[in-house]
mmCIF file of C-alpha atoms in Angstrom:
data_model
loop_
_atom_site.group_PDB
_atom_site.id
_atom_site.type_symbol
_atom_site.label_atom_id
_atom_site.label_comp_id
_atom_site.label_asym_id
_atom_site.label_seq_id
_atom_site.Cartn_x
_atom_site.Cartn_y
_atom_site.Cartn_z
ATOM 1 C CA MET R 1 -15.416 22.844 -9.217
ATOM 2 C CA ASN R 2 -12.860 20.775 -7.373
ATOM 3 C CA LYS R 3 -9.969 19.995 -9.677
ATOM 4 C CA ILE R 4 -8.304 17.011 -7.886
ATOM 5 C CA THR R 5 -4.920 15.759 -9.093
ATOM 6 C CA TYR R 6 -3.682 12.354 -7.933
ATOM 7 C CA VAL R 7 0.057 11.792 -8.067
ATOM 8 C CA PHE R 8 1.013 8.022 -8.334
ATOM 9 C CA LYS R 9 4.133 6.034 -8.913
ATOM 10 C CA GLU R 10 3.229 3.989 -12.017
ATOM 11 C CA GLY R 11 0.763 1.349 -13.130
ATOM 12 C CA ARG R 12 -2.487 3.298 -13.203
ATOM 13 C CA ILE R 13 -2.474 4.982 -16.617
ATOM 14 C CA SER R 14 -1.521 1.740 -18.360
ATOM 15 C CA ARG R 15 -4.540 0.083 -16.729
ATOM 16 C CA LEU R 16 -6.864 2.840 -17.857
ATOM 17 C CA SER R 17 -5.504 2.897 -21.410
ATOM 18 C CA ASP R 18 -5.857 -0.874 -22.068
ATOM 19 C CA GLU R 19 -9.347 -1.035 -20.616
ATOM 20 C CA SER R 20 -8.552 -4.148 -18.663
ATOM 21 C CA VAL R 21 -10.577 -5.397 -15.685
ATOM 22 C CA PHE R 22 -8.857 -4.340 -12.436
ATOM 23 C CA PRO R 23 -9.567 -3.638 -8.770
ATOM 24 C CA ARG R 24 -10.172 0.041 -7.817
ATOM 25 C CA GLU R 25 -8.355 0.162 -4.448
ATOM 26 C CA PHE R 26 -4.997 1.350 -5.642
ATOM 27 C CA PHE R 27 -6.572 4.293 -7.333
ATOM 28 C CA TYR R 28 -7.479 5.665 -3.787
ATOM 29 C CA SER R 29 -11.112 6.584 -4.707
ATOM 30 C CA PHE R 30 -10.151 8.332 -7.988
ATOM 31 C CA PHE R 31 -13.138 6.802 -9.843
ATOM 32 C CA ASP R 32 -15.642 7.379 -7.090
ATOM 33 C CA LEU R 33 -14.712 10.997 -6.521
ATOM 34 C CA ASN R 34 -14.734 11.570 -10.292
ATOM 35 C CA LYS R 35 -18.315 10.409 -10.556
ATOM 36 C CA ASP R 36 -19.420 13.495 -8.551
ATOM 37 C CA PRO R 37 -20.173 16.311 -10.936
ATOM 38 C CA ILE R 38 -18.515 18.787 -8.576
ATOM 39 C CA ASN R 39 -15.108 16.969 -8.977
ATOM 40 C CA ASP R 40 -12.767 16.805 -11.972
ATOM 41 C CA CYS R 41 -9.999 14.315 -11.207
ATOM 42 C CA SER R 42 -6.627 13.920 -13.078
ATOM 43 C CA ILE R 43 -3.746 11.547 -12.718
ATOM 44 C CA ILE R 44 0.000 12.306 -12.889
ATOM 45 C CA GLU R 45 2.501 9.485 -12.685
ATOM 46 C CA LEU R 46 6.196 9.600 -11.890
ATOM 47 C CA SER R 47 7.662 8.927 -15.362
ATOM 48 C CA LYS R 48 11.110 7.333 -16.150
ATOM 49 C CA SER R 49 12.091 10.257 -18.320
ATOM 50 C CA GLY R 50 13.210 13.767 -17.531
ATOM 51 C CA ASN R 51 15.549 16.387 -19.017
ATOM 52 C CA LEU R 52 19.333 16.113 -18.466
ATOM 53 C CA ILE R 53 19.535 19.102 -16.061
ATOM 54 C CA SER R 54 16.753 18.091 -13.707
ATOM 55 C CA ASN R 55 17.970 14.420 -13.816
ATOM 56 C CA PHE R 56 21.451 15.538 -12.751
ATOM 57 C CA ILE R 57 20.206 17.879 -10.008
ATOM 58 C CA PHE R 58 17.882 15.477 -8.243
ATOM 59 C CA LYS R 59 20.181 12.487 -8.700
ATOM 60 C CA LEU R 60 22.866 14.630 -6.905
ATOM 61 C CA ILE R 61 20.341 15.568 -4.172
ATOM 62 C CA ARG R 62 19.514 11.899 -3.640
ATOM 63 C CA LYS R 63 23.180 10.964 -3.427
ATOM 64 C CA ILE R 64 24.154 13.708 -0.964
ATOM 65 C CA LEU R 65 21.146 13.739 1.283
ATOM 66 C CA LYS R 66 20.139 10.094 0.973
ATOM 67 C CA VAL R 67 16.449 11.054 0.582
ATOM 68 C CA PRO R 68 13.822 9.550 -1.835
ATOM 69 C CA MET R 69 13.062 12.698 -3.842
ATOM 70 C CA TYR R 70 12.293 12.122 -7.525
ATOM 71 C CA THR R 71 11.081 15.519 -8.537
ATOM 72 C CA GLU R 72 12.622 15.225 -12.069
ATOM 73 C CA LYS R 73 10.055 12.484 -12.860
ATOM 74 C CA ILE R 74 7.158 14.916 -12.796
ATOM 75 C CA LEU R 75 8.714 18.019 -14.338
ATOM 76 C CA THR R 76 7.011 18.223 -17.692
ATOM 77 C CA TYR R 77 5.155 21.122 -19.106
ATOM 78 C CA LYS R 78 1.950 19.044 -19.270
ATOM 79 C CA ASN R 79 2.185 18.081 -15.546
ATOM 80 C CA LEU R 80 3.044 21.534 -14.433
ATOM 81 C CA ARG R 81 -0.110 22.906 -16.140
ATOM 82 C CA ILE R 82 -2.199 20.195 -14.443
ATOM 83 C CA PHE R 83 -0.613 21.098 -11.023
ATOM 84 C CA TYR R 84 -1.203 24.828 -11.602
ATOM 85 C CA HIS R 85 -4.873 24.452 -12.252
ATOM 86 C CA SER R 86 -5.510 22.017 -9.427
ATOM 87 C CA THR R 87 -7.432 22.934 -6.277
ATOM 88 C CA HIS R 88 -6.445 19.713 -4.563
ATOM 89 C CA ILE R 89 -3.295 17.579 -4.927
ATOM 90 C CA ILE R 90 -3.264 14.116 -3.444
ATOM 91 C CA ASN R 91 0.156 12.489 -2.983
ATOM 92 C CA THR R 92 -0.446 8.720 -2.758
ATOM 93 C CA ASN R 93 2.587 7.992 -0.564
ATOM 94 C CA GLN R 94 5.131 10.104 1.402
ATOM 95 C CA ASN R 95 7.937 9.490 -1.163
ATOM 96 C CA ILE R 96 5.680 11.089 -3.821
ATOM 97 C CA GLY R 97 5.022 13.862 -1.298
ATOM 98 C CA TYR R 98 8.801 14.507 -1.011
ATOM 99 C CA SER R 99 9.031 14.530 -4.870
ATOM 100 C CA THR R 100 6.286 17.085 -5.252
ATOM 101 C CA LEU R 101 7.546 19.423 -2.523
ATOM 102 C CA PRO R 102 9.447 21.836 -4.781
ATOM 103 C CA VAL R 103 6.412 22.218 -7.029
ATOM 104 C CA VAL R 104 3.949 22.496 -4.195
ATOM 105 C CA PHE R 105 5.991 25.219 -2.363
ATOM 106 C CA PHE R 106 6.051 27.273 -5.519
ATOM 107 C CA LEU R 107 2.341 26.785 -6.193
ATOM 108 C CA LYS R 108 1.377 27.837 -2.651
ATOM 109 C CA LEU R 109 3.039 31.200 -3.230
ATOM 110 C CA PHE R 110 0.405 32.026 -5.873
ATOM 111 C CA ARG R 111 -2.588 29.860 -5.278
ATOM 112 C CA ASN R 112 -4.899 28.556 -2.515
ATOM 113 C CA ILE R 113 -4.345 24.855 -3.007
ATOM 114 C CA SER R 114 -5.086 21.908 -0.654
ATOM 115 C CA ILE R 115 -2.344 19.266 -0.325
ATOM 116 C CA SER R 116 -3.105 15.774 1.052
ATOM 117 C CA THR R 117 -0.454 13.059 1.476
ATOM 118 C CA PHE R 118 -0.983 9.432 2.270
ATOM 119 C CA ILE R 119 1.486 8.046 4.712
ATOM 120 C CA MET R 120 2.960 4.591 5.030
ATOM 121 C CA GLY R 121 6.395 4.081 6.550
ATOM 122 C CA PHE R 122 6.779 7.675 7.849
ATOM 123 C CA SER R 123 7.776 6.668 11.314
ATOM 124 C CA ASP R 124 10.419 4.126 10.278
ATOM 125 C CA PHE R 125 12.829 6.658 8.964
ATOM 126 C CA ASP R 126 16.330 6.593 10.405
ATOM 127 C CA LEU R 127 15.957 9.592 12.671
ATOM 128 C CA GLU R 128 19.681 10.032 13.018
ATOM 129 C CA LYS R 129 19.753 11.459 9.473
ATOM 130 C CA LYS R 130 19.172 15.158 9.739
ATOM 131 C CA SER R 131 18.183 15.421 6.006
ATOM 132 C CA LYS R 132 15.262 13.038 6.570
ATOM 133 C CA LYS R 133 14.120 14.923 9.643
ATOM 134 C CA ILE R 134 14.079 18.151 7.561
ATOM 135 C CA LEU R 135 12.214 16.511 4.712
ATOM 136 C CA ASN R 136 9.567 15.147 7.103
ATOM 137 C CA PHE R 137 9.246 18.588 8.612
ATOM 138 C CA PHE R 138 8.626 20.278 5.284
ATOM 139 C CA LEU R 139 6.220 17.577 4.174
ATOM 140 C CA ILE R 140 4.149 18.135 7.375
ATOM 141 C CA LYS R 141 4.261 21.906 6.934
ATOM 142 C CA VAL R 142 3.129 21.877 3.233
ATOM 143 C CA SER R 143 0.387 19.158 3.661
ATOM 144 C CA ASP R 144 -3.036 20.231 4.816
ATOM 145 C CA ASN R 145 -3.832 16.596 5.552
ATOM 146 C CA LEU R 146 -1.484 13.684 6.333
ATOM 147 C CA ILE R 147 -3.568 10.489 5.973
ATOM 148 C CA PHE R 148 -2.197 7.376 7.798
ATOM 149 C CA LEU R 149 -3.239 3.934 6.597
ATOM 150 C CA GLY R 150 -2.191 2.189 9.821
ATOM 151 C CA GLU R 151 -3.309 2.889 13.410
ATOM 152 C CA GLY R 152 0.140 2.175 15.000
ATOM 153 C CA GLU R 153 1.907 4.685 12.781
ATOM 154 C CA TYR R 154 -0.900 7.280 13.151
ATOM 155 C CA LYS R 155 -0.672 7.152 16.992
ATOM 156 C CA ALA R 156 3.205 7.330 16.876
ATOM 157 C CA ALA R 157 3.047 10.334 14.589
ATOM 158 C CA ILE R 158 0.657 12.208 16.936
ATOM 159 C CA ASN R 159 3.033 11.583 19.829
ATOM 160 C CA LYS R 160 6.019 12.828 17.859
ATOM 161 C CA TYR R 161 4.442 15.856 16.120
ATOM 162 C CA ARG R 162 1.785 16.994 18.580
ATOM 163 C CA SER R 163 1.629 20.544 17.356
ATOM 164 C CA TYR R 164 0.600 19.340 13.910
ATOM 165 C CA SER R 165 -1.697 16.568 15.035
ATOM 166 C CA ASP R 166 -4.820 18.358 13.704
ATOM 167 C CA ARG R 167 -3.515 17.632 10.193
ATOM 168 C CA PHE R 168 -3.275 13.892 10.918
ATOM 169 C CA HIS R 169 -6.080 11.532 9.908
ATOM 170 C CA LEU R 170 -6.447 7.686 10.187
ATOM 171 C CA LEU R 171 -7.940 6.142 7.056
ATOM 172 C CA PRO R 172 -7.232 2.436 6.773
ATOM 173 C CA PHE R 173 -6.673 1.020 3.228
ATOM 174 C CA CYS R 174 -9.743 -0.682 1.731
ATOM 175 C CA VAL R 175 -10.289 -3.090 -1.153
ATOM 176 C CA ASP R 176 -12.655 -3.514 -4.070
ATOM 177 C CA LYS R 177 -14.920 -6.301 -2.688
ATOM 178 C CA GLU R 178 -16.720 -6.542 -5.989
ATOM 179 C CA PHE R 179 -13.518 -7.495 -7.757
ATOM 180 C CA TRP R 180 -12.021 -9.622 -4.963
ATOM 181 C CA ASN R 181 -14.909 -11.993 -4.816
ATOM 182 C CA ASN R 182 -14.345 -15.762 -4.789
ATOM 183 C CA PRO R 183 -16.569 -17.990 -6.859
ATOM 184 C CA LYS R 184 -15.213 -21.040 -4.820
ATOM 185 C CA SER R 185 -14.935 -23.210 -7.873
ATOM 186 C CA ASN R 186 -11.170 -23.805 -7.652
ATOM 187 C CA ILE R 187 -9.362 -26.620 -5.930
ATOM 188 C CA LYS R 188 -7.043 -25.369 -3.155
ATOM 189 C CA GLU R 189 -3.471 -26.246 -4.153
ATOM 190 C CA PHE R 190 -0.821 -24.218 -2.319
ATOM 191 C CA VAL R 191 0.203 -21.701 0.355
ATOM 192 C CA LEU R 192 0.558 -18.214 -1.085
ATOM 193 C CA PHE R 193 3.073 -15.463 -0.334
ATOM 194 C CA ILE R 194 2.867 -12.073 -2.098
ATOM 195 C CA GLY R 195 5.109 -9.103 -1.391
ATOM 196 C CA ASN R 196 7.824 -6.718 -2.456
ATOM 197 C CA ASP R 197 8.319 -4.235 0.345
ATOM 198 C CA LYS R 198 11.277 -4.097 2.663
ATOM 199 C CA ASN R 199 9.283 -5.099 5.720
ATOM 200 C CA ARG R 200 8.480 -8.602 4.533
ATOM 201 C CA ASP R 201 10.744 -11.174 6.244
ATOM 202 C CA TYR R 202 12.060 -12.968 3.168
ATOM 203 C CA GLU R 203 14.869 -14.880 5.088
ATOM 204 C CA PHE R 204 12.224 -16.306 7.455
ATOM 205 C CA LEU R 205 9.973 -17.231 4.510
ATOM 206 C CA ILE R 206 12.755 -19.407 3.031
ATOM 207 C CA GLU R 207 13.269 -21.105 6.401
ATOM 208 C CA LEU R 208 9.598 -21.835 6.657
ATOM 209 C CA ILE R 209 9.448 -23.274 3.087
ATOM 210 C CA ASP R 210 12.385 -25.558 3.897
ATOM 211 C CA ASN R 211 10.631 -26.693 7.065
ATOM 212 C CA LEU R 212 7.416 -27.532 5.145
ATOM 213 C CA SER R 213 8.864 -29.426 2.221
ATOM 214 C CA SER R 214 5.733 -31.492 1.761
ATOM 215 C CA ILE R 215 3.529 -28.383 1.110
ATOM 216 C CA ASN R 216 3.454 -26.547 -2.199
ATOM 217 C CA PHE R 217 4.122 -22.712 -2.137
ATOM 218 C CA VAL R 218 3.518 -19.974 -4.641
ATOM 219 C CA VAL R 219 5.796 -16.969 -4.066
ATOM 220 C CA ILE R 220 5.062 -13.747 -5.968
ATOM 221 C CA SER R 221 7.811 -11.325 -5.403
ATOM 222 C CA SER R 222 10.323 -9.287 -7.421
ATOM 223 C CA ARG R 223 12.451 -8.472 -4.455
ATOM 224 C CA MET R 224 13.784 -12.023 -3.816
ATOM 225 C CA GLU R 225 16.364 -13.930 -5.691
ATOM 226 C CA LYS R 226 14.785 -16.720 -7.721
ATOM 227 C CA ILE R 227 13.875 -19.631 -5.436
ATOM 228 C CA HIS R 228 14.865 -23.002 -6.870
ATOM 229 C CA LYS R 229 13.028 -25.523 -4.738
ATOM 230 C CA LYS R 230 10.819 -28.458 -5.810
ATOM 231 C CA ASN R 231 7.855 -27.252 -3.613
ATOM 232 C CA VAL R 232 7.997 -23.573 -4.759
ATOM 233 C CA THR R 233 6.604 -21.814 -7.821
ATOM 234 C CA HIS R 234 8.376 -18.400 -7.776
ATOM 235 C CA ILE R 235 6.909 -15.664 -9.998
ATOM 236 C CA LYS R 236 8.676 -12.301 -10.289
ATOM 237 C CA GLY R 237 5.862 -9.874 -10.198
ATOM 238 C CA SER R 238 4.446 -6.660 -8.701
ATOM 239 C CA TRP R 239 1.282 -4.656 -9.091
ATOM 240 C CA ASN R 240 3.005 -1.587 -10.510
ATOM 241 C CA SER R 241 5.005 -3.424 -13.161
ATOM 242 C CA LEU R 242 2.151 -5.561 -14.614
ATOM 243 C CA GLU R 243 4.072 -8.833 -14.939
ATOM 244 C CA LEU R 244 0.858 -10.380 -13.619
ATOM 245 C CA ASN R 245 -2.497 -8.884 -14.422
ATOM 246 C CA ASP R 246 -5.094 -8.457 -11.720
ATOM 247 C CA LEU R 247 -7.295 -11.385 -12.863
ATOM 248 C CA GLU R 248 -4.260 -13.702 -12.673
ATOM 249 C CA MET R 249 -3.612 -12.456 -9.151
ATOM 250 C CA LYS R 250 -7.220 -13.122 -8.262
ATOM 251 C CA GLU R 251 -6.763 -16.722 -9.592
ATOM 252 C CA PHE R 252 -3.826 -17.292 -7.244
ATOM 253 C CA TYR R 253 -5.888 -16.148 -4.209
ATOM 254 C CA SER R 254 -8.756 -18.358 -5.334
ATOM 255 C CA LYS R 255 -6.520 -21.517 -5.495
ATOM 256 C CA SER R 256 -4.584 -20.870 -2.318
ATOM 257 C CA LEU R 257 -5.122 -22.675 0.923
ATOM 258 C CA LEU R 258 -4.035 -19.647 2.878
ATOM 259 C CA THR R 259 -1.947 -16.511 2.496
ATOM 260 C CA ILE R 260 1.100 -16.009 4.644
ATOM 261 C CA LEU R 261 2.687 -12.680 5.555
ATOM 262 C CA PRO R 262 5.894 -13.108 7.673
ATOM 263 C CA LEU R 263 6.990 -9.546 8.539
ATOM 264 C CA LYS R 264 9.843 -7.715 10.250
ATOM 265 C CA GLU R 265 8.950 -5.454 13.156
ATOM 266 C CA SER R 266 7.924 -2.086 11.875
ATOM 267 C CA MET R 267 5.462 0.742 12.409
ATOM 268 C CA GLN R 268 4.540 0.492 8.756
ATOM 269 C CA PRO R 269 1.308 -1.478 8.105
ATOM 270 C CA SER R 270 3.119 -3.946 5.790
ATOM 271 C CA GLY R 271 0.889 -6.508 4.075
ATOM 272 C CA GLN R 272 -2.248 -4.509 4.413
ATOM 273 C CA SER R 273 -3.516 -4.772 0.821
ATOM 274 C CA VAL R 274 -2.509 -8.435 0.396
ATOM 275 C CA ALA R 275 -4.256 -9.404 3.577
ATOM 276 C CA LEU R 276 -7.452 -7.596 2.824
ATOM 277 C CA GLN R 277 -7.513 -8.859 -0.833
ATOM 278 C CA SER R 278 -7.051 -12.421 0.540
ATOM 279 C CA MET R 279 -9.736 -12.009 3.126
ATOM 280 C CA SER R 280 -12.146 -10.650 0.558
ATOM 281 C CA MET R 281 -11.450 -13.741 -1.449
ATOM 282 C CA GLU R 282 -12.255 -15.840 1.720
ATOM 283 C CA THR R 283 -8.642 -17.155 1.922
ATOM 284 C CA PRO R 284 -7.362 -17.284 5.569
ATOM 285 C CA VAL R 285 -4.415 -15.053 6.460
ATOM 286 C CA LEU R 286 -1.575 -15.736 8.792
ATOM 287 C CA ILE R 287 0.590 -12.643 9.608
ATOM 288 C CA THR R 288 3.343 -11.654 11.929
ATOM 289 C CA LYS R 289 2.016 -9.504 14.822
ATOM 290 C CA THR R 290 3.869 -6.147 14.534
ATOM 291 C CA SER R 291 3.308 -2.781 16.180
ATOM 292 C CA GLY R 292 2.364 -1.427 12.684
ATOM 293 C CA PHE R 293 -0.697 -3.619 12.210
ATOM 294 C CA TRP R 294 -3.459 -1.435 10.995
ATOM 295 C CA ASP R 295 -6.425 -2.404 13.160
ATOM 296 C CA PHE R 296 -6.080 -4.439 16.411
ATOM 297 C CA GLU R 297 -9.654 -3.424 17.393
ATOM 298 C CA ASN R 298 -11.474 -5.378 14.709
ATOM 299 C CA PHE R 299 -9.090 -8.172 13.943
ATOM 300 C CA ARG R 300 -8.806 -10.914 16.620
ATOM 301 C CA ASN R 301 -6.319 -13.811 16.707
ATOM 302 C CA ASN R 302 -7.820 -17.219 15.651
ATOM 303 C CA GLU R 303 -11.186 -15.551 14.940
ATOM 304 C CA ASN R 304 -10.763 -13.694 11.665
ATOM 305 C CA ILE R 305 -6.992 -13.771 11.344
ATOM 306 C CA VAL R 306 -3.949 -15.587 12.825
ATOM 307 C CA PHE R 307 -1.353 -13.454 14.495
ATOM 308 C CA LEU R 308 2.140 -15.053 14.991
ATOM 309 C CA ASN R 309 5.596 -14.325 16.200
ATOM 310 C CA ASN R 310 8.384 -15.296 13.815
ATOM 311 C CA SER R 311 9.020 -18.613 15.477
ATOM 312 C CA LEU R 312 9.484 -21.541 12.990
ATOM 313 C CA ASP R 313 7.573 -23.991 15.163
ATOM 314 C CA GLU R 314 4.712 -21.527 15.652
ATOM 315 C CA TRP R 315 4.223 -20.888 11.929
ATOM 316 C CA THR R 316 4.658 -24.474 10.964
ATOM 317 C CA ASN R 317 2.030 -25.623 13.454
ATOM 318 C CA SER R 318 -0.438 -22.844 12.458
ATOM 319 C CA ILE R 319 -0.110 -23.532 8.784
ATOM 320 C CA ASN R 320 -0.733 -27.199 9.311
ATOM 321 C CA LYS R 321 -3.686 -26.436 11.542
ATOM 322 C CA VAL R 322 -5.390 -24.209 8.894
ATOM 323 C CA ILE R 323 -4.733 -26.735 6.140
ATOM 324 C CA LYS R 324 -5.947 -29.805 8.159
ATOM 325 C CA ASN R 325 -8.834 -28.328 10.195
ATOM 326 C CA LYS R 326 -11.439 -27.311 7.801
ATOM 327 C CA ASP R 327 -13.828 -25.979 10.420
ATOM 328 C CA PHE R 328 -11.102 -23.647 11.757
ATOM 329 C CA SER R 329 -10.207 -22.468 8.220
ATOM 330 C CA ASP R 330 -13.835 -21.848 7.280
ATOM 331 C CA LYS R 331 -14.400 -19.804 10.463
ATOM 332 C CA LEU R 332 -11.373 -17.646 9.673
ATOM 333 C CA SER R 333 -12.482 -17.110 6.128
ATOM 334 C CA SER R 334 -16.114 -16.207 6.801
ATOM 335 C CA ASN R 335 -15.320 -13.902 9.722
ATOM 336 C CA ALA R 336 -12.667 -12.108 7.753
ATOM 337 C CA LYS R 337 -14.885 -11.704 4.754
ATOM 338 C CA LYS R 338 -17.472 -10.026 6.884
ATOM 339 C CA ILE R 339 -14.955 -7.582 8.317
ATOM 340 C CA VAL R 340 -13.966 -6.545 4.815
ATOM 341 C CA ASN R 341 -17.656 -6.124 3.691
ATOM 342 C CA ASP R 342 -18.593 -4.140 6.834
ATOM 343 C CA ILE R 343 -15.508 -1.901 7.412
ATOM 344 C CA TYR R 344 -12.989 -2.194 4.571
ATOM 345 C CA SER R 345 -14.936 -1.442 1.385
ATOM 346 C CA ILE R 346 -14.022 1.272 -1.099
ATOM 347 C CA GLU R 347 -17.402 2.940 -0.578
ATOM 348 C CA ILE R 348 -16.522 3.565 3.058
ATOM 349 C CA PHE R 349 -13.033 4.674 2.148
ATOM 350 C CA THR R 350 -14.380 7.224 -0.365
ATOM 351 C CA LYS R 351 -16.880 8.686 2.141
ATOM 352 C CA ASN R 352 -14.230 9.105 4.732
ATOM 353 C CA LEU R 353 -11.683 10.442 2.330
ATOM 354 C CA SER R 354 -14.166 13.103 1.087
ATOM 355 C CA GLU R 355 -14.792 14.328 4.527
ATOM 356 C CA ILE R 356 -11.011 14.783 5.090
ATOM 357 C CA ILE R 357 -9.996 16.512 1.891
ATOM 358 C CA LEU R 358 -13.089 18.341 0.631
#
């Protein structure tokens, strides 16, 4: 039997324990793999607790080396037993991969265990820092599979680490199309922005809001200072922290005229989950065109998405066009929904993930 252990940041176990309705995409096929009788799947989350010694050691490591390694958050007897009996470990992002490195190195001395690590933001590290180069090298060495969510970052990694490219796989993020399904019963009321990662362009967002004072905005972000403007409803929230539940998030997509994703240039596929959720809800998406966009082959400007440079006039004109031109908006919505159904469903993700890790 495959004993598969997923390592997450936080937010999963609480959703499972309260039996709430939630989308499955942020569980990375945990439920679907667990349905197969040959698989037994477990979840470990990075906790906020740890013993005094491990807390001190890894806090010191972070301070000296400036690396996101939080190993102390998984060092419990229960977790170590789960790790030891696992045949497969899935790190759901590279920071978690860094955090599990000491445990995984030890396990590989005694057991034949497969390590898979999802990558998002790997190529954006400050390569002048030797400590991060070393950490990346060890993560690549210990991982049997490095799974990239974005095409741009995947290609960049192959060019940089050619001798390890056989371990690299491209598997774009997918969404739960059954959950993100719009009943189309709500009146469209506002323009929606959702995001907390460092690659959102928050300064440009404020400029855009100021330039469109006659349009109402809903901003869902814990990263920004509170926005006090008449045309803005600002909600401090994120998926992991559960300030908003998933049904409330779904309601915001349903009531939004469009979803905007102004981004900074980056190899990381920023905004991927928000964009796909919005598209599945048949809400048009406007996004900055960056080198880290996850799929230039299937997404085409003004057909199923709107790509923009971070020009105030360009964004202002495009937002007004989507709001005022219903035919254009409907075309974007229906075409984007089809892409999600055909290519970006969880079922497809699970099939491809199984072929990579099992």
